[in-house]
CSV table of C-alpha atoms in Angstrom, one decimal:
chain,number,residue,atom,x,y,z
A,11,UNK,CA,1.2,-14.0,38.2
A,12,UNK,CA,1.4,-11.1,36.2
A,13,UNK,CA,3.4,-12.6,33.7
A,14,UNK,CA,1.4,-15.6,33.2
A,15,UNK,CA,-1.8,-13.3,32.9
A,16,UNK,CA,-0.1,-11.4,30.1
A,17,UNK,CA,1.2,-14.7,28.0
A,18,UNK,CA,-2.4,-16.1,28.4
A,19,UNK,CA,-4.2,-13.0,26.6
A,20,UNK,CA,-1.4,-12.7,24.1
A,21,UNK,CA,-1.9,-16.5,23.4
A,22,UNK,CA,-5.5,-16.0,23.4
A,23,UNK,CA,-4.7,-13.2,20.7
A,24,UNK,CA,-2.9,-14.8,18.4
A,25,UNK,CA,-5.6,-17.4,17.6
A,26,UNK,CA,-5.7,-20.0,14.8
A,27,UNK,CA,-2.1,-18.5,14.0
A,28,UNK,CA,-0.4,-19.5,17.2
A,29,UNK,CA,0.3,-22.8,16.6
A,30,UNK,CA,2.8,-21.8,14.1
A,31,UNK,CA,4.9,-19.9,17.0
A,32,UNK,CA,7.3,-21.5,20.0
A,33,UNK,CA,6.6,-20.3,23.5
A,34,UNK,CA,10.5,-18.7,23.2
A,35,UNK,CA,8.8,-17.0,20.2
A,36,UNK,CA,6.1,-15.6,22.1
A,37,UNK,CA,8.2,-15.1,25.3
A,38,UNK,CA,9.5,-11.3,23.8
A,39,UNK,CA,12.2,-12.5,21.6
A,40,UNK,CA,12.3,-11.4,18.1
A,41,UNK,CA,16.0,-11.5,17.3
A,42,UNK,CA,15.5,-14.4,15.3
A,43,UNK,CA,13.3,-15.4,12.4
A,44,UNK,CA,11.8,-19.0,13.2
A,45,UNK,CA,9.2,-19.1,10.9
A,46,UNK,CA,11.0,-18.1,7.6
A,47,UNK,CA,9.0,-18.5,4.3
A,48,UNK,CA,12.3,-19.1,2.4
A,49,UNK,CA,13.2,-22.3,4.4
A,50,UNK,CA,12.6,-25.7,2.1
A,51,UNK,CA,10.5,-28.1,4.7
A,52,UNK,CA,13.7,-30.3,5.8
A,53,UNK,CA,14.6,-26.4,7.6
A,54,UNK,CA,17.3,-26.0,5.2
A,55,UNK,CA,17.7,-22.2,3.4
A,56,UNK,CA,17.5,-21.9,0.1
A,57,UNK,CA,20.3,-20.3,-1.2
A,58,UNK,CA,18.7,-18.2,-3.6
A,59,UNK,CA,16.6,-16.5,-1.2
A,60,UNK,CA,18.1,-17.1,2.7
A,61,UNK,CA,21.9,-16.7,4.1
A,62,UNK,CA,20.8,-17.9,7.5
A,63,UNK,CA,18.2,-17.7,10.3
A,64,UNK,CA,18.2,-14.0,10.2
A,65,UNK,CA,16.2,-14.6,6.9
A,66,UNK,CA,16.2,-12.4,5.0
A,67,UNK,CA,19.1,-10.3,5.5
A,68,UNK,CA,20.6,-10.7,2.0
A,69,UNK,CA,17.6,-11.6,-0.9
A,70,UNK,CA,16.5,-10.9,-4.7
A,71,UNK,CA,13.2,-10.6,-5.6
A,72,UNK,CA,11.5,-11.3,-8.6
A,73,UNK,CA,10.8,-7.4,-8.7
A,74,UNK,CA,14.3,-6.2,-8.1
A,75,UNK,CA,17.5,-5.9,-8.6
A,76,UNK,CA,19.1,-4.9,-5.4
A,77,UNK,CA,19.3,-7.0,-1.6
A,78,UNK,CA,17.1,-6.5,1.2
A,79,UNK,CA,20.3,-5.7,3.3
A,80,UNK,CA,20.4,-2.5,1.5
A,81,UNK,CA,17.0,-2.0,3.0
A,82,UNK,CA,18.1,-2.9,6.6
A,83,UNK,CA,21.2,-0.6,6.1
A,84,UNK,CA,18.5,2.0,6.0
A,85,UNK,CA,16.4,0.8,8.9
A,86,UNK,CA,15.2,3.7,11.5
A,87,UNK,CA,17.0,3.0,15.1
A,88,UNK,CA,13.5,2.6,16.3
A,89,UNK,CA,11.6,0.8,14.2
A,90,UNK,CA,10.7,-2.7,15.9
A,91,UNK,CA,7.2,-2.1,15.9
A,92,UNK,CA,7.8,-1.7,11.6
A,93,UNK,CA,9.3,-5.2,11.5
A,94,UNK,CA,7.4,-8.5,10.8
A,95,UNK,CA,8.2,-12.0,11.6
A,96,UNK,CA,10.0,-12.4,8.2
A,97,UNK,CA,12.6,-9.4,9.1
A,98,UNK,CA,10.7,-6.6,6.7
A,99,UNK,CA,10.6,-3.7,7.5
A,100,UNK,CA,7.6,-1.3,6.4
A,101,UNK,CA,8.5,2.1,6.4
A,102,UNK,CA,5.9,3.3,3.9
A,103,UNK,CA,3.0,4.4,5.4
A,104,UNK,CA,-0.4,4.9,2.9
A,105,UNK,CA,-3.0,6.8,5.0
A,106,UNK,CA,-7.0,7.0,2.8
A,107,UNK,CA,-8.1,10.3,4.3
A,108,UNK,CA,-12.1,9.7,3.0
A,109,UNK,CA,-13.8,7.0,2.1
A,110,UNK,CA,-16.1,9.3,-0.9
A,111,UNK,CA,-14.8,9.8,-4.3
A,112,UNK,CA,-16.6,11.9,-7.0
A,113,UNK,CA,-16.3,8.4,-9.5
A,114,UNK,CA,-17.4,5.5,-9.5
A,115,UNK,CA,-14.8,3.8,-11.3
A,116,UNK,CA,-15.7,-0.4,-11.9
A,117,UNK,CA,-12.8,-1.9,-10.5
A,118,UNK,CA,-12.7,0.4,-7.4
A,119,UNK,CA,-16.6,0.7,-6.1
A,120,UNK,CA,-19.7,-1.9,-6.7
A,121,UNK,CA,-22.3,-0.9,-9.1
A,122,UNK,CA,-24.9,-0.8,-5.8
A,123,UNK,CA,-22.5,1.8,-4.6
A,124,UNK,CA,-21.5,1.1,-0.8
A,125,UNK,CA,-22.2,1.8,2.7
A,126,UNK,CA,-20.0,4.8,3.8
A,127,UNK,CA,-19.1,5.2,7.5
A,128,UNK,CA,-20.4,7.2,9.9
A,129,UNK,CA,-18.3,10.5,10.0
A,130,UNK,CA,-18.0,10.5,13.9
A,131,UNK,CA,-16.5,6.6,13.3
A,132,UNK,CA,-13.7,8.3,10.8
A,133,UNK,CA,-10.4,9.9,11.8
A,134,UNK,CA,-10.4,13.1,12.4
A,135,UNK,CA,-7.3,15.5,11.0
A,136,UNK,CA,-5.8,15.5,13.9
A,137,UNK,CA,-6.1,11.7,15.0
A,138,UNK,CA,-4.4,11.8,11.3
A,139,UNK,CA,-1.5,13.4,12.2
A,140,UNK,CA,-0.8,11.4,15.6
A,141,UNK,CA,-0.7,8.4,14.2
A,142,UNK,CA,1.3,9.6,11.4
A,143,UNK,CA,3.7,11.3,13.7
A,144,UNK,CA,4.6,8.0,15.7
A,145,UNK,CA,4.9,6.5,12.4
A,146,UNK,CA,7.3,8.4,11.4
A,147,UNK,CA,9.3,8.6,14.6
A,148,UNK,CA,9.1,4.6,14.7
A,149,UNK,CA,10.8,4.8,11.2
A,150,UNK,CA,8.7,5.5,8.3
A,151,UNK,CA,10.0,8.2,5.7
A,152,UNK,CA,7.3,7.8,2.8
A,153,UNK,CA,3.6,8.8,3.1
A,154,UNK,CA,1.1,8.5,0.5
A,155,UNK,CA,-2.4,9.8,1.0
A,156,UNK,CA,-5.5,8.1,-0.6
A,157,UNK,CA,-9.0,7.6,-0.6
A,158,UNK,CA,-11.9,7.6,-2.0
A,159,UNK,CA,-10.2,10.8,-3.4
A,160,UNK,CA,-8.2,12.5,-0.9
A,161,UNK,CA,-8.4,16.1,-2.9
A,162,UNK,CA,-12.5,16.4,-2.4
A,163,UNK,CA,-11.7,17.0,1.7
A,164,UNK,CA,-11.3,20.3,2.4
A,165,UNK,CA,-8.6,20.3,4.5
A,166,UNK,CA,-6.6,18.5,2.9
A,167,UNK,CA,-3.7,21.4,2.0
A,168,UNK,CA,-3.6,21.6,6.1
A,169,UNK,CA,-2.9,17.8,6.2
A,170,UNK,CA,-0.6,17.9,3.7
A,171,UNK,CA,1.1,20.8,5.4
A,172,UNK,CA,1.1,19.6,8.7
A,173,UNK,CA,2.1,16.0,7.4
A,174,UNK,CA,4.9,17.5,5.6
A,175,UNK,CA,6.7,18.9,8.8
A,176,UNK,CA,7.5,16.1,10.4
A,177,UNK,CA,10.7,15.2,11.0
A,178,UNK,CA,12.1,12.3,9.5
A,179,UNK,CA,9.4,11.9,6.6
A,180,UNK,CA,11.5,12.1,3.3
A,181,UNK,CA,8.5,11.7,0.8
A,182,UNK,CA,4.7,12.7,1.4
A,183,UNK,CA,2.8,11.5,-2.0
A,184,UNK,CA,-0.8,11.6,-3.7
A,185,UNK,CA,-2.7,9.2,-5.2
A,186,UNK,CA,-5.7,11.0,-7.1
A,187,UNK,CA,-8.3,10.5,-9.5
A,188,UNK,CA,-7.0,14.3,-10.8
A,189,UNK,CA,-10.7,15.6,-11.5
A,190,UNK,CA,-10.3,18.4,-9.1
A,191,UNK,CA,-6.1,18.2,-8.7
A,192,UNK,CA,-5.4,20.8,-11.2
A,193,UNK,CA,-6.7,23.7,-9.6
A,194,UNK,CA,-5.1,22.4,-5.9
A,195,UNK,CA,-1.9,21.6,-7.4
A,196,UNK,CA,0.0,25.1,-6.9
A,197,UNK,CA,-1.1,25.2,-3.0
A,198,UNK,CA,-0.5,21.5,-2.3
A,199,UNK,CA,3.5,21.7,-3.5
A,200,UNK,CA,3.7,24.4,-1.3
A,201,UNK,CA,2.2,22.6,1.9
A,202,UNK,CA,4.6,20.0,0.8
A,203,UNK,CA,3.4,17.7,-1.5
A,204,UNK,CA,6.3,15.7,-3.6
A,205,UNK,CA,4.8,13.2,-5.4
A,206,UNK,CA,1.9,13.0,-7.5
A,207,UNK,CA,-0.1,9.5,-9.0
A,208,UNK,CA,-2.7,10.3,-11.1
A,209,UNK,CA,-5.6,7.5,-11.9
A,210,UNK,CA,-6.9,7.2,-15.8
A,211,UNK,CA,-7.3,4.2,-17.6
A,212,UNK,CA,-8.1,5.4,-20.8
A,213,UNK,CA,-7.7,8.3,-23.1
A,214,UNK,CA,-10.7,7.9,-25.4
A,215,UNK,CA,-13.3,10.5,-23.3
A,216,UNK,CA,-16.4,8.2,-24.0
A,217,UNK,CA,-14.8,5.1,-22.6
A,218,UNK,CA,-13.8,7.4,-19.4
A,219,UNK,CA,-17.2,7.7,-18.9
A,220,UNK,CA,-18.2,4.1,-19.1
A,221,UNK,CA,-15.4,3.4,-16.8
A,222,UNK,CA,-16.3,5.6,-14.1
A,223,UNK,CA,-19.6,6.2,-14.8
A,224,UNK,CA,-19.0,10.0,-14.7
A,225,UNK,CA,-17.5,12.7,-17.0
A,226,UNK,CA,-14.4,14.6,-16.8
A,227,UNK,CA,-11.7,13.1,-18.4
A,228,UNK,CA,-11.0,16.6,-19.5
A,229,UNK,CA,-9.8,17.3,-16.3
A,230,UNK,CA,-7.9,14.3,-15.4
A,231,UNK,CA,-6.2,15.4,-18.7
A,232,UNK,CA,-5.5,18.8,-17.8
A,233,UNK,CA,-4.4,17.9,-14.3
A,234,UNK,CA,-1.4,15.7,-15.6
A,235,UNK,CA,-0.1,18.9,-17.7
A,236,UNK,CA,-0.9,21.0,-14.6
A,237,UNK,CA,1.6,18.2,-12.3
A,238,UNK,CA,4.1,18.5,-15.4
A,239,UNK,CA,4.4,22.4,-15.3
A,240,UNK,CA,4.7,22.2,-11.3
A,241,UNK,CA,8.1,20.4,-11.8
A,242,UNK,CA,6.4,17.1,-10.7
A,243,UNK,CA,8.9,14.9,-11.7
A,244,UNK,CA,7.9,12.2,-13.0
A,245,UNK,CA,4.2,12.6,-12.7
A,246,UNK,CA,2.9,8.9,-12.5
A,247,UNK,CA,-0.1,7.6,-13.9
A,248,UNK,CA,-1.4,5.3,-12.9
A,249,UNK,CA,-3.9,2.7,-15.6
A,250,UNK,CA,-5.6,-0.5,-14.6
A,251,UNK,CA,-5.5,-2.7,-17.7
A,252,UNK,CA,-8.1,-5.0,-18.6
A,253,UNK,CA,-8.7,-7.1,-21.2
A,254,UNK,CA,-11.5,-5.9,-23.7
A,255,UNK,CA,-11.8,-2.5,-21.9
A,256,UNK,CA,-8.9,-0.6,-22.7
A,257,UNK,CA,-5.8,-3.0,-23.5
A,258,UNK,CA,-6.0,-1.5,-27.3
A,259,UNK,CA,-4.4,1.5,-25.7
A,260,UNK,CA,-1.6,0.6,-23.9
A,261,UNK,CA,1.0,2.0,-26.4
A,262,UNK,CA,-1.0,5.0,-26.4
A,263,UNK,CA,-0.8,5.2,-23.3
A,264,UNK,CA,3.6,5.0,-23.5
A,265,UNK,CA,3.6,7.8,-26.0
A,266,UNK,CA,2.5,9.8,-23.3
A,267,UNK,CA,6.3,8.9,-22.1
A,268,UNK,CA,7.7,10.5,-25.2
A,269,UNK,CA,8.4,14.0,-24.6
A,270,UNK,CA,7.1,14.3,-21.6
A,271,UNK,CA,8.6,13.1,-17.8
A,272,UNK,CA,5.8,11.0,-16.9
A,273,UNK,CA,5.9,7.6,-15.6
A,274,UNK,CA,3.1,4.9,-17.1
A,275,UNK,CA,2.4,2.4,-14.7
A,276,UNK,CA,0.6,-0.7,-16.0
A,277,UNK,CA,-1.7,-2.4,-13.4
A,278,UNK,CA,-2.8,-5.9,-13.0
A,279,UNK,CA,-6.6,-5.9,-12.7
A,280,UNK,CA,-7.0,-7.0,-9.0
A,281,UNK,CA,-10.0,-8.8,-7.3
A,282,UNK,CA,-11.6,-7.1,-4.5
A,283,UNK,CA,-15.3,-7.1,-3.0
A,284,UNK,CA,-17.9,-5.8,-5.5
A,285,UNK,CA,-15.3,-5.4,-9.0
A,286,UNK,CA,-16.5,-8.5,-10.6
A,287,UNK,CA,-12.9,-9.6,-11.4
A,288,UNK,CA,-12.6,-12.6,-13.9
A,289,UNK,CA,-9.5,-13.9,-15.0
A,290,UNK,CA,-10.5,-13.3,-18.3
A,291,UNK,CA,-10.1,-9.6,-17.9
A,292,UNK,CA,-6.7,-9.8,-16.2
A,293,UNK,CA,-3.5,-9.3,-18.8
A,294,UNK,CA,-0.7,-10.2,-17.8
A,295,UNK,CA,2.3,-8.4,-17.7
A,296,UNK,CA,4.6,-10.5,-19.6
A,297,UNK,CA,1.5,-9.7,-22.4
A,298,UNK,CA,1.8,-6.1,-22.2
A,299,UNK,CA,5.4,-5.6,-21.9
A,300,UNK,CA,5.2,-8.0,-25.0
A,301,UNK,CA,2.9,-5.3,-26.7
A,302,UNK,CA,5.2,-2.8,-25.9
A,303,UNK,CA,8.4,-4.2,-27.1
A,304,UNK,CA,6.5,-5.1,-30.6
A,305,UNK,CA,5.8,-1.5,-31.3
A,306,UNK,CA,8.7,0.5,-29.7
A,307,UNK,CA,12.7,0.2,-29.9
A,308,UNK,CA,15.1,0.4,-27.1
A,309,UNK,CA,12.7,-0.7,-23.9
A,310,UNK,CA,15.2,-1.2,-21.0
A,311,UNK,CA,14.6,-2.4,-17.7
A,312,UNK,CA,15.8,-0.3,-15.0
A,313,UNK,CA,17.4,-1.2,-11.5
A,314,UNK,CA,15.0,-0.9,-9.0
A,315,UNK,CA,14.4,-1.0,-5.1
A,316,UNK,CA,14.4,-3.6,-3.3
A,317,UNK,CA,10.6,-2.7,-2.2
A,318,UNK,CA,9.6,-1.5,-5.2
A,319,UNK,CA,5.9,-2.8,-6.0
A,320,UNK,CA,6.8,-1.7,-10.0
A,321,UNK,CA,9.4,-3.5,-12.6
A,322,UNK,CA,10.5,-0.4,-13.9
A,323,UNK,CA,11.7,0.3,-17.8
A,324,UNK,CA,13.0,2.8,-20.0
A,325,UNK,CA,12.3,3.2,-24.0
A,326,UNK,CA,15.3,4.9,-25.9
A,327,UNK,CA,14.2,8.8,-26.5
A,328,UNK,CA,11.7,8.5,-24.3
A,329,UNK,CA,11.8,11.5,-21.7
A,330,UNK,CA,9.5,9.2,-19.4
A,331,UNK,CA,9.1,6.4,-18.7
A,332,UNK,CA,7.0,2.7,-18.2
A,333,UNK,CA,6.4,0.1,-15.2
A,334,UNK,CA,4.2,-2.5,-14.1
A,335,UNK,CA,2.4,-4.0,-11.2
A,336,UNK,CA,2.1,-7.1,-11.5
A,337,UNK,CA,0.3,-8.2,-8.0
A,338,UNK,CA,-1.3,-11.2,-9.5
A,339,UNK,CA,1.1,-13.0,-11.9
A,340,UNK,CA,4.3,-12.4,-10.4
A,341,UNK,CA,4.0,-10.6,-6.7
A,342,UNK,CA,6.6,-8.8,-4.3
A,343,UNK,CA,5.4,-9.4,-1.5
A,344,UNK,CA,9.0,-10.6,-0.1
A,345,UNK,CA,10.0,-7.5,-0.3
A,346,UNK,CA,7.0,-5.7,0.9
A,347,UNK,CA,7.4,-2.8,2.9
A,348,UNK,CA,4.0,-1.1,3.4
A,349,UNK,CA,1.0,-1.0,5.6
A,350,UNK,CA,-1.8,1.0,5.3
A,351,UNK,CA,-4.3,3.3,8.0
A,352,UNK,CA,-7.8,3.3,6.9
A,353,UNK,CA,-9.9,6.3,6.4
A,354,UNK,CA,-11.9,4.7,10.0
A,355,UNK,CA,-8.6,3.8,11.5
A,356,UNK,CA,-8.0,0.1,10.7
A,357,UNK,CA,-4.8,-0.6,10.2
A,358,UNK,CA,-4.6,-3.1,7.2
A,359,UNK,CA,-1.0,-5.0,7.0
A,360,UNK,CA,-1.6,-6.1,3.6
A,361,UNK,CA,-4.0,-5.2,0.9
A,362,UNK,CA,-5.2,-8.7,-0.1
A,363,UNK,CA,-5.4,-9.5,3.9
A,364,UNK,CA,-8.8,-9.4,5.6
A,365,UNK,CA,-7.1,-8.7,8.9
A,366,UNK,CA,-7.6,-5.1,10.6
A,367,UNK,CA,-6.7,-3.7,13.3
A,368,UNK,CA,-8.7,-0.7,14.9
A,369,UNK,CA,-6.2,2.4,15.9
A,370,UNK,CA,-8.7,4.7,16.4
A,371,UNK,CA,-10.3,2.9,19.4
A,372,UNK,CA,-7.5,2.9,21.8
A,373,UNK,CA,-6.3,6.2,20.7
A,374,UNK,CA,-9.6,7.8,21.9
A,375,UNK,CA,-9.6,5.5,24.9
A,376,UNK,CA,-6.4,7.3,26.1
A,377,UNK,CA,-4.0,4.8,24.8
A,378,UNK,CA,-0.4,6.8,24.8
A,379,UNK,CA,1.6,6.9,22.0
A,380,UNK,CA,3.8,3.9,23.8
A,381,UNK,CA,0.5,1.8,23.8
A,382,UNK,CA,-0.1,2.4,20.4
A,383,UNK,CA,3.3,1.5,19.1
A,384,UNK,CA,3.3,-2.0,20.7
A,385,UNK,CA,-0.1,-2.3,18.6
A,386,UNK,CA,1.2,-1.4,15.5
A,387,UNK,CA,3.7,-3.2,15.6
A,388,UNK,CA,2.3,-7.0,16.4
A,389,UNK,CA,-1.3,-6.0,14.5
A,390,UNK,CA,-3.6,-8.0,17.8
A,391,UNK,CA,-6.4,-6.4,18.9
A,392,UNK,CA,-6.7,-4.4,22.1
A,393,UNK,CA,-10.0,-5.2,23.2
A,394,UNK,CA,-9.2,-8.7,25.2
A,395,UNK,CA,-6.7,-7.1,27.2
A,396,UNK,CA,-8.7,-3.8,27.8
A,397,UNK,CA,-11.5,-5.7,29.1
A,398,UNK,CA,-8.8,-7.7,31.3
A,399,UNK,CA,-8.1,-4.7,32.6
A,400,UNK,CA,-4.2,-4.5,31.8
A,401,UNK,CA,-2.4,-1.1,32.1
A,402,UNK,CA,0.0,0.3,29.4
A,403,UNK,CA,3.2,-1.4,31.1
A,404,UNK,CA,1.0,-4.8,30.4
A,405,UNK,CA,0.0,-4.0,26.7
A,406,UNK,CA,3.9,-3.0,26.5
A,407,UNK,CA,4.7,-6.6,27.2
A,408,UNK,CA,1.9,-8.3,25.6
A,409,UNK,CA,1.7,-7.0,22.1
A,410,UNK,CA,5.9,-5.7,22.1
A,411,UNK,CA,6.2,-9.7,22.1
A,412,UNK,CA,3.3,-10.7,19.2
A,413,UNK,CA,5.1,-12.4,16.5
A,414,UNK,CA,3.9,-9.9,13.6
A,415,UNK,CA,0.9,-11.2,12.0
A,416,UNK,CA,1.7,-10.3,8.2
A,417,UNK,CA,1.9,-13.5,6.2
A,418,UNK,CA,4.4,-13.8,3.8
A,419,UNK,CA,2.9,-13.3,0.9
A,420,UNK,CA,-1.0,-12.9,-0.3
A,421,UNK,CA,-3.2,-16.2,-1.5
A,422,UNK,CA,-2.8,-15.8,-5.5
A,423,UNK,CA,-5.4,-14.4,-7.5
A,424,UNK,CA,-7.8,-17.8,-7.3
A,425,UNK,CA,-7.8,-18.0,-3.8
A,426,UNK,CA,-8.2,-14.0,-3.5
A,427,UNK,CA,-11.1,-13.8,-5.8
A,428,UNK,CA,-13.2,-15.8,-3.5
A,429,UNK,CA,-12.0,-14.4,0.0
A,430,UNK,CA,-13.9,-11.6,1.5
A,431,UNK,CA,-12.0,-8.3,1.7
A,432,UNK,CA,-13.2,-5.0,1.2
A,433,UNK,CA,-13.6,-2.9,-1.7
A,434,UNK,CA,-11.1,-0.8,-3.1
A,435,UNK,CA,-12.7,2.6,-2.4
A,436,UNK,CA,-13.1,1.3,1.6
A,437,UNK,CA,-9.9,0.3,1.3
A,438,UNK,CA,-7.8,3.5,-0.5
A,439,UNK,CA,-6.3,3.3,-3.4
């Protein structure tokens, strides 16, 4: 009776998706993937992409030039929560600590501004670190802490430093706007910071200002030699390239590469709620590359991960180096291996996705840490079978057999500038 209960509610949960799923599927076995993107519609695999039902064991993405099996080889021992129904496994973990920021850049935040949350409906440092820690002992190794802009909390060395010492975690980054890095810089290496991306997407001052509708591109400026002299290494900046704005500067933007070890990293300009996106801003970047290659000698493309979001290059004599996101024209979401934990505990599977799911609820409802794995790890909400009145052992069962809710891939840019999602600063960067 029990049973029957349980695969009701998950059913219940899985909603408009569940008629893509067996009843073996949702009967708590995930060995194999039934649903495989990668199959052609007579069932057969493509052979580019698939070597059989395990899909994908063995692929190359457009983005790389490694296989996902070196990714499995790497795979935590228990990380079946991190794995979705199309066998990837996310062990990157990008946690936006606030959802405030002392810009206002355009693409990130609506002209109107927006409607901040209630700070008793955020997480507080130490829900941070809980979640984070069963991350991290489910399997992810790389944390990146965003915002709004994580440096203006004032904690945020103690996160870092508390985030830093737990075991298993190999990499614990930044992503900041740099206006007040520079002067936090020597204490957040030595709570443990490794990696540093710094947000500017342009280096004429009066055009910052436009952009982000505040000064201080002195600062960001200073704060990327500050990174440098810390032995950041490479320090990556991050620009946003839009056409009109600032695509007249994208091979000033590489010179920064020459003698210094930084790492450029081109962005497609990305629609989100509030940013006015228009295809006509977006450049491509086959255009930019193309840019590039016309005024410099020697740009090489490097190998890169198989997760990688960036195609990655060199430029002979260059001490940096260049790369490219290119989330609209030619996406890796195959080999996508991130979620990311809201600043009010949502966990968001994929940032073009609409679907949350709330962690901070059942953690302060006295969820245990077992609970809250079987949640992240299917994405379904908690509050049917809360209100059903099902124990932990019945949450175990429900959501430890929820076929993982990540789609395969996001909409393409059309279909994403007219679906509902949040904006960027809700979202973290």
């Amino acid at each position: 009776m029990m049973r029957r209960r349980l695969s009701k509610l998950l059913w219940q949960s899985l909603g408009s998706q569940r008629s893509n799923y067996s009843v073996e599927a949702l009967r708590f076995n995930l060995d194999g993937v039934t649903n495989c993107p990668f199959k052609s519609r007579n069932n057969d695999i493509r052979s580019t992409n698939c070597d059989g039902p395990g899909c994908p064991k063995v692929m190359r993405y457009a983005t790389s030039c490694a296989t996902w099996s070196e990714l499995s080889q790497e795979a935590h021992p228990a990380s079946d929560m991190l794995v979705d129904s199309f066998g990837r496994f996310h062990n990157y973990l990008r946690i936006s600590l606030t959802e405030r920021c002392n810009l206002r850049c355009q693409y990130c935040m609506p002209v109107e501004g927006v409607e901040l949350t209630p700070n008793s409906h955020l997480l507080s440092s130490d829900e941070i670190i809980r979640l984070a820690n069963l991350f991290v002992n489910s399997g992810v190794d790389k944390i990146r802490l965003t915002g709004g802009e994580p440096t203006i909390r004032k904690d945020i060395e103690e996160i870092c430093l508390q985030l830093s010492r737990l075991k298993g975690l190999k990499t614990l980054a930044m992503t900041t706007n740099g206006i007040v890095l520079a002067k936090k810089i020597p204490k957040l290496k030595e709570c443990g910071l490794g990696v540093i991306n710094i947000s500017l997407d342009t280096l004429v001052p009066a055009k910052f200002e436009l952009l982000t509708r505040r000064k201080g591109h002195e600062r960001v400026m200073e704060s990327i030699t500050a990174a440098v002299e810390y032995g950041f290494n490479p320090v990556k900046v991050n620009c946003v390239v839009m056409r009109g704005i600032n695509d007249d500067e994208i091979c000033d933007f590489v010179e920064l590469t020459r003698e210094k070890p930084i790492n450029v990293r081109f962005i497609e300009f990305m629609p989100f709620d509030g940013n006015v996106w228009n295809i006509k801003k977006l450049v491509p970047y086959a255009e930019i590359l193309d840019k590039v290659k016309q005024r410099f000698e020697g740009v090489k493309r490097l190998t890169d991960h198989p997760s990688d979001t960036a195609k990655n290059f060199m430029i002979d004599g260059h001490h940096g180096t260049i790369s490219f996101i290119t989330s609209m024209t030619d996406h890796f979401c195959a080999g996508c291996n991130r979620l990311r934990l809201l600043a009010d505990g949502n966990l968001k599977v994929c940032l073009f996705g609409p679907s949350e799911v709330s962690l901070r609820d059942p953690l302060r409802a006295g969820v245990d840490d077992l609970g809250l794995k079987e949640i992240i790890g299917a994405a379904v909400s908690l509050r049917d079978p809360l209100r059903a009145g099902v124990d932990d052992l019945g949450l175990k069962e429900i959501i430890g057999a929820a076929v993982k809710k990540k789609k395969a891939a996001h909409a393409g840019m059309l279909d994403l500038a007219k679906t509902a999602n949040r904006p960027m600063i809700h979202i973290g960067g």
